[in-house]
Coordinates of C-alpha atoms in Angstrom, one line a residue:
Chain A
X29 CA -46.4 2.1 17.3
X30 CA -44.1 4.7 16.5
X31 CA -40.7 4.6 14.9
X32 CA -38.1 7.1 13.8
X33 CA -37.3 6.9 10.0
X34 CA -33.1 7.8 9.2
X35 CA -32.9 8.8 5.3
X36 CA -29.2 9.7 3.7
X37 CA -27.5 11.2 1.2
X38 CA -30.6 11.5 -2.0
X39 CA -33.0 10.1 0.2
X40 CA -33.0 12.7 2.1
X41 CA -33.1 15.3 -0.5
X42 CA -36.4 13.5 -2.1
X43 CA -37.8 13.3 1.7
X44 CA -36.7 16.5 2.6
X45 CA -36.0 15.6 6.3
X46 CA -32.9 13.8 7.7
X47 CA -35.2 12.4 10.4
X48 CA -39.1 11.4 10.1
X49 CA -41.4 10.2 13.2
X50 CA -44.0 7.6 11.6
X51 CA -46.8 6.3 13.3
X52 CA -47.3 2.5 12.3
X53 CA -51.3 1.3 13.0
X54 CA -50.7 -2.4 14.0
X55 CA -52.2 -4.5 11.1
X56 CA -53.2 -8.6 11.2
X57 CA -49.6 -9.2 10.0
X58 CA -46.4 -8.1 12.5
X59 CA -45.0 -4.6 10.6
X60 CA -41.6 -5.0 8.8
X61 CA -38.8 -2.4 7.5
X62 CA -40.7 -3.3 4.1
X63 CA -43.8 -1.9 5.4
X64 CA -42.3 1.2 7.0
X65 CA -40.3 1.3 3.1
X66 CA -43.9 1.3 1.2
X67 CA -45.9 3.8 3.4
X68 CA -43.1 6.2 2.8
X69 CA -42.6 5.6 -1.3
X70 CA -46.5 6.6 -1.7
X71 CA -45.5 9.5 0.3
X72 CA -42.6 10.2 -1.5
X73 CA -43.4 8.8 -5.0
X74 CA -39.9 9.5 -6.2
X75 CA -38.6 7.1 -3.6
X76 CA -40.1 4.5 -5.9
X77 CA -37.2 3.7 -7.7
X78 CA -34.7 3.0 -5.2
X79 CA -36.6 -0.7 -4.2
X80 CA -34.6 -2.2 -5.5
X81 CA -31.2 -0.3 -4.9
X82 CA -31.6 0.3 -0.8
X83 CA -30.1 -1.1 1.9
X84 CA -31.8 -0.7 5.3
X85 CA -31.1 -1.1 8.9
X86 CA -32.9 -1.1 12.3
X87 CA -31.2 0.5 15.3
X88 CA -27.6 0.7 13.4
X89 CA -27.8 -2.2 12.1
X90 CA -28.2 -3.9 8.7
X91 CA -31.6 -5.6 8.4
X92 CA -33.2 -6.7 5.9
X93 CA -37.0 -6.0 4.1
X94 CA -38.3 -8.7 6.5
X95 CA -37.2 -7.4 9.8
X96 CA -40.1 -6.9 11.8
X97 CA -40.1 -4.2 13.3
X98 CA -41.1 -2.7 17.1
X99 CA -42.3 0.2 18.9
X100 CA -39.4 2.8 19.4
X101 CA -36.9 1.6 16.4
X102 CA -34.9 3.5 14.3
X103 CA -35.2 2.5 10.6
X104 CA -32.7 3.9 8.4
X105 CA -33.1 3.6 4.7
X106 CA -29.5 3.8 2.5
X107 CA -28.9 4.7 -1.0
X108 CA -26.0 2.9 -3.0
X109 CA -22.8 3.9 -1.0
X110 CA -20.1 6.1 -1.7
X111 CA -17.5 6.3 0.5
X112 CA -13.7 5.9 0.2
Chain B
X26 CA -4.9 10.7 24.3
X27 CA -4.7 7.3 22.2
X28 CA -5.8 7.2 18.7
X29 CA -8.4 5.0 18.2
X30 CA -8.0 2.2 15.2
X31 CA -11.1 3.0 13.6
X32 CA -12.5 6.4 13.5
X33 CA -15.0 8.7 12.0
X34 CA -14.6 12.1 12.3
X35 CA -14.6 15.9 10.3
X36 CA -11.4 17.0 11.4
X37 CA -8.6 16.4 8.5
X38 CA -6.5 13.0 8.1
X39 CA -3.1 12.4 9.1
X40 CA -1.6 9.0 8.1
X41 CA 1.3 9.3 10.6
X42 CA -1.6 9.3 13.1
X43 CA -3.1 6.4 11.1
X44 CA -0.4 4.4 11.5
X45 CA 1.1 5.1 14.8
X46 CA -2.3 3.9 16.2
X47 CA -1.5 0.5 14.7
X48 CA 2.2 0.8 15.7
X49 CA 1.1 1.3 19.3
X50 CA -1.7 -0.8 19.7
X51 CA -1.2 -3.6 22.2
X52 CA -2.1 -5.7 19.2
X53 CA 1.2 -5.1 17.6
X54 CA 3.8 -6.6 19.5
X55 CA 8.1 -4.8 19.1
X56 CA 9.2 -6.9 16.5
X57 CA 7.0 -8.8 15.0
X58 CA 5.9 -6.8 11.6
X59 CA 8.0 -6.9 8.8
X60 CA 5.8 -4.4 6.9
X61 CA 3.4 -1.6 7.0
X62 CA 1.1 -0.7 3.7
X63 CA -0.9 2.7 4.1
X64 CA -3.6 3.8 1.4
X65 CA -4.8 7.3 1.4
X66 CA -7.4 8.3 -0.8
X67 CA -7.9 12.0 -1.9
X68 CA -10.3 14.1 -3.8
X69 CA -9.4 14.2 -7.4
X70 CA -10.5 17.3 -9.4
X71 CA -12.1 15.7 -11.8
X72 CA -14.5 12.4 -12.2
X73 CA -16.1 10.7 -15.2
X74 CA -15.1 14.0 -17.4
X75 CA -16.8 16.5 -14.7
X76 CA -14.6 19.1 -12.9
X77 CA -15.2 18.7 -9.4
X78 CA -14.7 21.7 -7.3
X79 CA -15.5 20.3 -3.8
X80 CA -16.6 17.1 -2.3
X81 CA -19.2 16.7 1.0
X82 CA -19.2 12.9 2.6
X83 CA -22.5 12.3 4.7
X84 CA -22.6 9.3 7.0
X85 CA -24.7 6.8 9.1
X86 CA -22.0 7.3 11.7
X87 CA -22.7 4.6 14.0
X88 CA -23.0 1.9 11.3
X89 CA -20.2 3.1 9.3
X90 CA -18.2 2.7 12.2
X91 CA -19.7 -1.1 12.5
X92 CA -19.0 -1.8 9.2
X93 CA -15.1 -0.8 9.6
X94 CA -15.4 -3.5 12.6
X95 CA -16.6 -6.1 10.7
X96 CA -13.9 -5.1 7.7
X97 CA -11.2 -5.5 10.5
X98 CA -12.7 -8.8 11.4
X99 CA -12.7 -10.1 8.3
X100 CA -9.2 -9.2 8.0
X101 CA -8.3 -11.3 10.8
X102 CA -10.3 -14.3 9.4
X103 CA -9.1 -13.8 6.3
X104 CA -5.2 -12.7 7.1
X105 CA -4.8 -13.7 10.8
X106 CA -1.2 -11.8 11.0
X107 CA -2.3 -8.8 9.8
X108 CA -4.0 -5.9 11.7
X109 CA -5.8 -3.0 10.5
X110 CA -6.2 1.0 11.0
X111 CA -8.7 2.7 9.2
X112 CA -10.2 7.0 9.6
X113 CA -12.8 8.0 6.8
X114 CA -13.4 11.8 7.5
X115 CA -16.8 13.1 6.5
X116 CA -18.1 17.1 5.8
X117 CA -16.6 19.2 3.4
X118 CA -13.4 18.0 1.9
X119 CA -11.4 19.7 -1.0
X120 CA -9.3 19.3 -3.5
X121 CA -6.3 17.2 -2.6
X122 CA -7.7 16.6 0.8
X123 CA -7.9 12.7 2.3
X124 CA -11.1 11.1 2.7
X125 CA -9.7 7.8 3.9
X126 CA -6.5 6.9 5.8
X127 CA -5.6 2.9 6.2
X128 CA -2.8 1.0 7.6
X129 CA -2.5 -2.4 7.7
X130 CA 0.2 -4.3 9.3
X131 CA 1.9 -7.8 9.0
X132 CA 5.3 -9.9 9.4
X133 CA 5.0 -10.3 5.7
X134 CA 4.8 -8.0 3.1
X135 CA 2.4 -9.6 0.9
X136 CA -0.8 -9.8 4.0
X137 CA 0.1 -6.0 4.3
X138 CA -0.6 -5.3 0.9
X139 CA -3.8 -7.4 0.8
X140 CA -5.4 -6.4 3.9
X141 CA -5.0 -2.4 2.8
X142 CA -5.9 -3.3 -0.2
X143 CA -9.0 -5.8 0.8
X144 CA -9.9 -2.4 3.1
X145 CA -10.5 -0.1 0.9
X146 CA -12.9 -2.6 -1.2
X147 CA -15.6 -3.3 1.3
X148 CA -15.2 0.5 2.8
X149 CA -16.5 1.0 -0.5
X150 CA -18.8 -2.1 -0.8
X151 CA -20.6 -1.9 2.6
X152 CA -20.0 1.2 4.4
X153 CA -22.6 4.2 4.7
X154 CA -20.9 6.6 3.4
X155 CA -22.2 8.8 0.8
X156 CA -20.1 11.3 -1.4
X157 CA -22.0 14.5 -2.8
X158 CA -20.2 15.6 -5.9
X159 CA -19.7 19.3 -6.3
X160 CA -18.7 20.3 -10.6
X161 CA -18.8 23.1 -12.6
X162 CA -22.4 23.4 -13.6
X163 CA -24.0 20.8 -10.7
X164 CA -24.2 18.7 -8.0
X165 CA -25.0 14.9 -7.7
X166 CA -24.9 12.4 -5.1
X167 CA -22.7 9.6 -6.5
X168 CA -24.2 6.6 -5.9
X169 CA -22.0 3.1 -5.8
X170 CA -22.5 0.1 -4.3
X171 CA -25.8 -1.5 -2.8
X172 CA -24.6 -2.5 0.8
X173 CA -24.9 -5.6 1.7
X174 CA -22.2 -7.1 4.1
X175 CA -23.7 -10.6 3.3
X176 CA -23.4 -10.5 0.0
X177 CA -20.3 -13.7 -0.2
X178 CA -20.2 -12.5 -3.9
X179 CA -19.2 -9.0 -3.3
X180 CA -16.4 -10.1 -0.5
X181 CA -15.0 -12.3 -2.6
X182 CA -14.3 -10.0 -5.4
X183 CA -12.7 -7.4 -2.9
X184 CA -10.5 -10.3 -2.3
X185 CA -9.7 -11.0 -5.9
X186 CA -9.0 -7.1 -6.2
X187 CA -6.6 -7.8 -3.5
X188 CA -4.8 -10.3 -5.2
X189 CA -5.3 -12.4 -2.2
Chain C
X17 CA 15.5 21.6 1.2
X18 CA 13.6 19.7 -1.3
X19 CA 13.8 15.6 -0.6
X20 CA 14.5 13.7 -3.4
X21 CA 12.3 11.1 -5.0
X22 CA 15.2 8.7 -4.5
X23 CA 17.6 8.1 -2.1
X24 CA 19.8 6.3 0.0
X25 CA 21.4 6.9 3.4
X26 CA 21.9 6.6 6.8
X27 CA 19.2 8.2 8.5
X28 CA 15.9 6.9 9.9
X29 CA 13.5 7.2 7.2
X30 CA 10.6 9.0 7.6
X31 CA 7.3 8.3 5.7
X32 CA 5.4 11.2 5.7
X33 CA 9.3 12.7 3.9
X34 CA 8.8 10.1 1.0
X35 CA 4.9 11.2 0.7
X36 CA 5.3 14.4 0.6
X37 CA 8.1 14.8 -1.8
X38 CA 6.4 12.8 -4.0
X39 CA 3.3 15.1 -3.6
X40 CA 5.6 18.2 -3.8
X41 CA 7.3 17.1 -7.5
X42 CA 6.8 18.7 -10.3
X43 CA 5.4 15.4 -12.2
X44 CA 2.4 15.6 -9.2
X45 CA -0.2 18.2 -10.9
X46 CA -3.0 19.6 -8.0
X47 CA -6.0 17.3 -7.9
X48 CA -5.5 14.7 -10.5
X49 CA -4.3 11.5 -8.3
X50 CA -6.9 10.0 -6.2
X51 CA -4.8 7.1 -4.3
X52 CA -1.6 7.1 -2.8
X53 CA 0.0 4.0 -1.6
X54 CA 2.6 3.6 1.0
X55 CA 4.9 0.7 2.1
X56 CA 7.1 0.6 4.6
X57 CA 9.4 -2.4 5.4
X58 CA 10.5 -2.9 9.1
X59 CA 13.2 -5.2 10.6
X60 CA 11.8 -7.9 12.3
X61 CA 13.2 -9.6 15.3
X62 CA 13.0 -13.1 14.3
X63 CA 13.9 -14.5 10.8
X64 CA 13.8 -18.5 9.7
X65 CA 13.9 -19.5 13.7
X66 CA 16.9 -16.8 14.3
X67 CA 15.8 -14.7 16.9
X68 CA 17.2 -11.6 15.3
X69 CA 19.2 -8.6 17.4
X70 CA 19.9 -6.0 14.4
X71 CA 20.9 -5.4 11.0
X72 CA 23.3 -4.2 8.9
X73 CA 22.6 -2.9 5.3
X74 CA 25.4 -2.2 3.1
X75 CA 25.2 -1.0 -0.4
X76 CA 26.8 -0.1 -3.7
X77 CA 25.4 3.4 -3.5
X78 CA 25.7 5.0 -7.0
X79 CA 24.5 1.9 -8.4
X80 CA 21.8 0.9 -6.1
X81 CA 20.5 4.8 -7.1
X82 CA 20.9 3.9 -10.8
X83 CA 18.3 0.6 -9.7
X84 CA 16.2 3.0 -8.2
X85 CA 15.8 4.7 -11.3
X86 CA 15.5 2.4 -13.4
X87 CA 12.5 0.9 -10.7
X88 CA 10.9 4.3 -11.5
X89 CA 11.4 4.6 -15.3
X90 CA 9.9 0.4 -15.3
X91 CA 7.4 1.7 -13.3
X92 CA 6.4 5.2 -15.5
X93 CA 6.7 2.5 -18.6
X94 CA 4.1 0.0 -17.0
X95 CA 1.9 2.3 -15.2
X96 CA 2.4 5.6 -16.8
X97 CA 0.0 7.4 -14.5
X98 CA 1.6 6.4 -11.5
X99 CA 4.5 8.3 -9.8
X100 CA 7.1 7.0 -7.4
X101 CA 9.6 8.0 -4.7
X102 CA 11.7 5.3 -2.9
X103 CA 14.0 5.7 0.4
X104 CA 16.0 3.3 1.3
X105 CA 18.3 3.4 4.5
X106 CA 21.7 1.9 5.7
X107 CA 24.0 0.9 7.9
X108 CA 23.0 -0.4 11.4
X109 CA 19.2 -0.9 11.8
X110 CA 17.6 -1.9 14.8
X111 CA 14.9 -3.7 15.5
X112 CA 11.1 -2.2 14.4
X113 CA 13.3 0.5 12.4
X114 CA 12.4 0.7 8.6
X115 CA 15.0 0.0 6.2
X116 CA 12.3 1.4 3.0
X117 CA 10.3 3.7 2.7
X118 CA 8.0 3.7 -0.4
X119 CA 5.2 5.6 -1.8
X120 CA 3.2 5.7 -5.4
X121 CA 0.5 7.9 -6.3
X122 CA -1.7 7.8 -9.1
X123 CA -5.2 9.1 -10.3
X124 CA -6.6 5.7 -9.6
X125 CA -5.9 3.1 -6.5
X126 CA -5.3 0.4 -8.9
X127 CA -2.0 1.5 -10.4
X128 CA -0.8 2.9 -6.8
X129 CA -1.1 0.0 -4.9
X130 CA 0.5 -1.9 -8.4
X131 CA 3.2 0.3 -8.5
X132 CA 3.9 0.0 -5.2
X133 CA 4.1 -3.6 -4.6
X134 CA 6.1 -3.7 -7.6
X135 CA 8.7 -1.2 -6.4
X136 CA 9.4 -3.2 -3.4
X137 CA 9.8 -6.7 -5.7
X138 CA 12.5 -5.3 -7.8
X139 CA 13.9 -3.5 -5.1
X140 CA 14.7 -7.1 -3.6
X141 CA 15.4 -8.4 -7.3
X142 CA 17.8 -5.3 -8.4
X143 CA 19.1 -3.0 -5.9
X144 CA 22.6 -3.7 -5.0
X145 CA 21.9 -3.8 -1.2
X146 CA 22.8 -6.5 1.5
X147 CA 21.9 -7.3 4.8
X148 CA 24.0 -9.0 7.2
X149 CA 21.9 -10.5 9.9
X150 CA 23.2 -10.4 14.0
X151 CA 21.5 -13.0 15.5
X152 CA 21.5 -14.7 18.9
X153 CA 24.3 -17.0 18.5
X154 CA 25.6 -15.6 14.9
X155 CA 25.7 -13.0 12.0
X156 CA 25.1 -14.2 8.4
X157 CA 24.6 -12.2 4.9
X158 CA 21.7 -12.7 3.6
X159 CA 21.9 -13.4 0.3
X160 CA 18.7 -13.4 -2.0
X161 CA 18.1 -12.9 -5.5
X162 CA 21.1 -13.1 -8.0
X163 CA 20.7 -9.2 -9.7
X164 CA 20.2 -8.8 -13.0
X165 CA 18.0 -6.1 -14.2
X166 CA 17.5 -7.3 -17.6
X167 CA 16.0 -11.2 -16.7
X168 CA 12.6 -10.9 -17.8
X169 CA 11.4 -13.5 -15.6
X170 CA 12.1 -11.7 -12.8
X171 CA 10.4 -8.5 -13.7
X172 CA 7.3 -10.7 -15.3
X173 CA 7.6 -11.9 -11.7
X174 CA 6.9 -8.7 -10.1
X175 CA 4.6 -7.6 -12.2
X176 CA 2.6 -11.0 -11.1
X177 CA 3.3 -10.4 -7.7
X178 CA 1.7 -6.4 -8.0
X179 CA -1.2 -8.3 -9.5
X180 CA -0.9 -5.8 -12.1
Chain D
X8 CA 46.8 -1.6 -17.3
X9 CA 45.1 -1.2 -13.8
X10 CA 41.8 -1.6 -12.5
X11 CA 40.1 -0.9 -8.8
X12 CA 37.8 -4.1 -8.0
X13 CA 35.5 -3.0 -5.8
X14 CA 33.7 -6.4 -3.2
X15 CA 30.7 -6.2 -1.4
X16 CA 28.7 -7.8 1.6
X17 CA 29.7 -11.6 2.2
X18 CA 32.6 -11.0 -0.9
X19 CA 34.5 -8.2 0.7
X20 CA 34.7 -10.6 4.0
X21 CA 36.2 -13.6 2.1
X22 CA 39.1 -11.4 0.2
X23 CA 39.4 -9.0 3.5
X24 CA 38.8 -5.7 1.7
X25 CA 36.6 -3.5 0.3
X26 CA 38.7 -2.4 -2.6
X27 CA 41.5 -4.2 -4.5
X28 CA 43.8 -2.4 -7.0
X29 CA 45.3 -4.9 -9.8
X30 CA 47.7 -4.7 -13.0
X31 CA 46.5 -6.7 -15.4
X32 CA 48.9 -8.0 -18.0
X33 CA 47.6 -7.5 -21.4
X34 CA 47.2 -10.5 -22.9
X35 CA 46.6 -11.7 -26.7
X36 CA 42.3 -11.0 -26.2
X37 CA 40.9 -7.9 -24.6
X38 CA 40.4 -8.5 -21.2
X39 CA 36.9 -9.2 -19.6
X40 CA 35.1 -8.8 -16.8
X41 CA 35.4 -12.5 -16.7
X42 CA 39.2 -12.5 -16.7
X43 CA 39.1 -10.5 -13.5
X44 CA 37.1 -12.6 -11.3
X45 CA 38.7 -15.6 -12.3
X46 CA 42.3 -14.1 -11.1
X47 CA 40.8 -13.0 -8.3
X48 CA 39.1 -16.7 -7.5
X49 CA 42.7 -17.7 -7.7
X50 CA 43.5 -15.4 -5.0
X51 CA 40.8 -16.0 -2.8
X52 CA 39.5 -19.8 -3.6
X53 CA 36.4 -19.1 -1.6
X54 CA 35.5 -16.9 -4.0
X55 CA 34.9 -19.7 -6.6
X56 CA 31.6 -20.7 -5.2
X57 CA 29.7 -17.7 -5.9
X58 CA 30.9 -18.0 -9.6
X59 CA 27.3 -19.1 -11.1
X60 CA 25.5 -16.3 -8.4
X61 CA 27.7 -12.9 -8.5
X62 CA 26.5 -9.7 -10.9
X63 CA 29.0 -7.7 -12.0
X64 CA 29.2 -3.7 -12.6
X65 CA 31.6 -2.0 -14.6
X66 CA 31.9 2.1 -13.4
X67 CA 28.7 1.4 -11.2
X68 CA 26.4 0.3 -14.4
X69 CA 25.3 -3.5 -14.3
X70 CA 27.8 -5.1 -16.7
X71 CA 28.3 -9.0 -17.8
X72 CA 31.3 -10.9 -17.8
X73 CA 31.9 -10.5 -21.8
X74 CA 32.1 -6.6 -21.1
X75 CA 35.6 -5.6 -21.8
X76 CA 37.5 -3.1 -19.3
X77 CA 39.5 -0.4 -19.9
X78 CA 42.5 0.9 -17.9
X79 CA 41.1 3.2 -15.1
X80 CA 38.0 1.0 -14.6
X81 CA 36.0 0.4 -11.5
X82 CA 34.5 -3.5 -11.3
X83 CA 32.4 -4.5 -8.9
X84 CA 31.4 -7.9 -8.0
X85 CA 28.1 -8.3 -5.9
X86 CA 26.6 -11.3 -4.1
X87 CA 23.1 -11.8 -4.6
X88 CA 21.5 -9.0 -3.1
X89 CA 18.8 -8.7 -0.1
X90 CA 17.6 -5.4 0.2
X91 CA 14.4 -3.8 1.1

């Protein structure tokens, strides 16, 4: 399945793109934001140390690691906010 | 054209604005507030002993603006009299400029004061809003919060901050 | 014209006036405050059960300006980042007019929403200003807080009530 | 000597006026704040009540009862006061 990846603010910078398209092979297990998280850090090793710092959402709206995930979703991966 | 209560937006901040869409918002009724508390928040030229020559804010628009809908409805759990305007402007901003305009209105002084207050907490707690610092000699994203509008431990310090 | 920090008078008040001349003192350097806090208080059409038709606000004008000043020096004392500028209106008010007008700025929002909270405690503790209330079937005086600037407790009081 | 007493909000109602203008006989003490709302309670028995409530100002600066006035002086007596 595929999926559009959101990255902000450092992500981004680390990524290089505001916007990724990622192609998810189905595994035995359903695919959650976790899995769409960890494929991306061993792209981008340097992504690596946000794990624990992130929030993430699925089609605008907060979800957690867990969320599984389905064909056509937008995943967006936050940095610690900053706004005010 | 009407002003919408919350808003996200590039264009610059005007508190009068702000405000007048709480003022005329059928949620107000003539008469009934005794009090109006506005916060504005600006761009300060300096910040942890950096001098800070220019500020850009980056957004998840969509769930920013969800998150000022769940702020307002937390107001009006937490503070059932007391309504709640809120703009956060994103893009380039400089120095002395507003990056956030709130209003909040009640009958009573002391749920005005509270609800701004409370506002400007969780914008800051759960909001996606990033700020990208520009000094003299760098740039750095400034990184706050871990959002998490579930987080019962974060909302209720945003309500000890506002003296609730 | 330059509008002073504080006054008292007649005319509507007008919040963006207090803001700005509070922005446009002297005592405001460029860049260095990063909050600004407004209040403004409104009169209400209902008050204790009275279904309220308009005010009247009378005052002892040099003295209620000495009050404000001494608000602001308290205020410069307790929060000595923080900056104030206080309106306050008279005469006949209707309803949804605002009989204060209130701002603080400061580098940090702490001390601006502190300062301004406090400002409008002692203003109802202090300032020698009263209110007679036209209500359906009446007018009274409202009569509030015995003055007395140097009572401790009451300014302890305040400073509780900014949660400062 | 003579003094203007100057009445506010519910205070100027009871006594009719705004302003007063009163000799005071000099007497064997120097004459008090005090000693001028308690003639004018004589004058105006209503008055009494706010006795324990009213603040008292001296050439518009908060003064107490003790404060000694001077020929020429302004004293105002205010009710407890509900601005803001």
């Amino acid at each position: 399945m595929r999926v559009t990846v959101r990255l902000f603010a450092r992500l981004r910078d680390i990524a290089g793109a505001a916007e990724l398209a990622r192609d998810l092979a189905p595994g035995a297990q359903a695919t959650t934001v976790g899995d769409v998280w960890r494929q991306l850090a061993k792209e981008f090793p340097e992504l690596a140390g946000y794990e624990r710092s992130i929030s993430s959402a699925v089609n605008a709206d907060y979800a957690r690691m867990d969320h599984v995930i389905r064909d056509g979703d937008e995943i967006a991966f936050l940095p610690p906010v900053s706004g005010g | 054209m009407t002003t919408p209560l919350l808003a996200i937006g590039r264009g610059p901040l005007d508190l009068e604005r702000v405000a007048g869409a709480l003022s005329a918002d059928p949620s107000t009724r003539p008469g009934q507030d005794g009090a109006v508390v506005t916060f504005l928040g600006l761009v300060r030229n300096h910040n942890v002993g950096r001098r800070v020559r220019h500020l850009e804010y980056e957004a998840y628009e969509p769930l920013a603006l969800k998150a000022f809908e769940r702020i307002a409805a937390e107001i009006a759990e937490r503070w059932p009299s007391a309504r709640l305007a809120l703009h956060h402007r994103i893009g380039r901003l400089e120095i002395g400029e507003a990056s956030v305009a709130i209003a909040a209105r009640s009958p009573h002084r002391g749920d005005a004061f509270a609800a701004c207050r409370y506002a400007i907490e969780r914008v800051k707690q759960i909001a996606p809003i990033w700020k990208h610092e520009y000094f003299e000699g760098g740039d750095v994203w400034i990184e706050g919060a871990t959002a998490d509008p579930d987080d019962a431990r974060a909302r209720a310090e945003a309500e000890r901050v506002a003296c609730a």
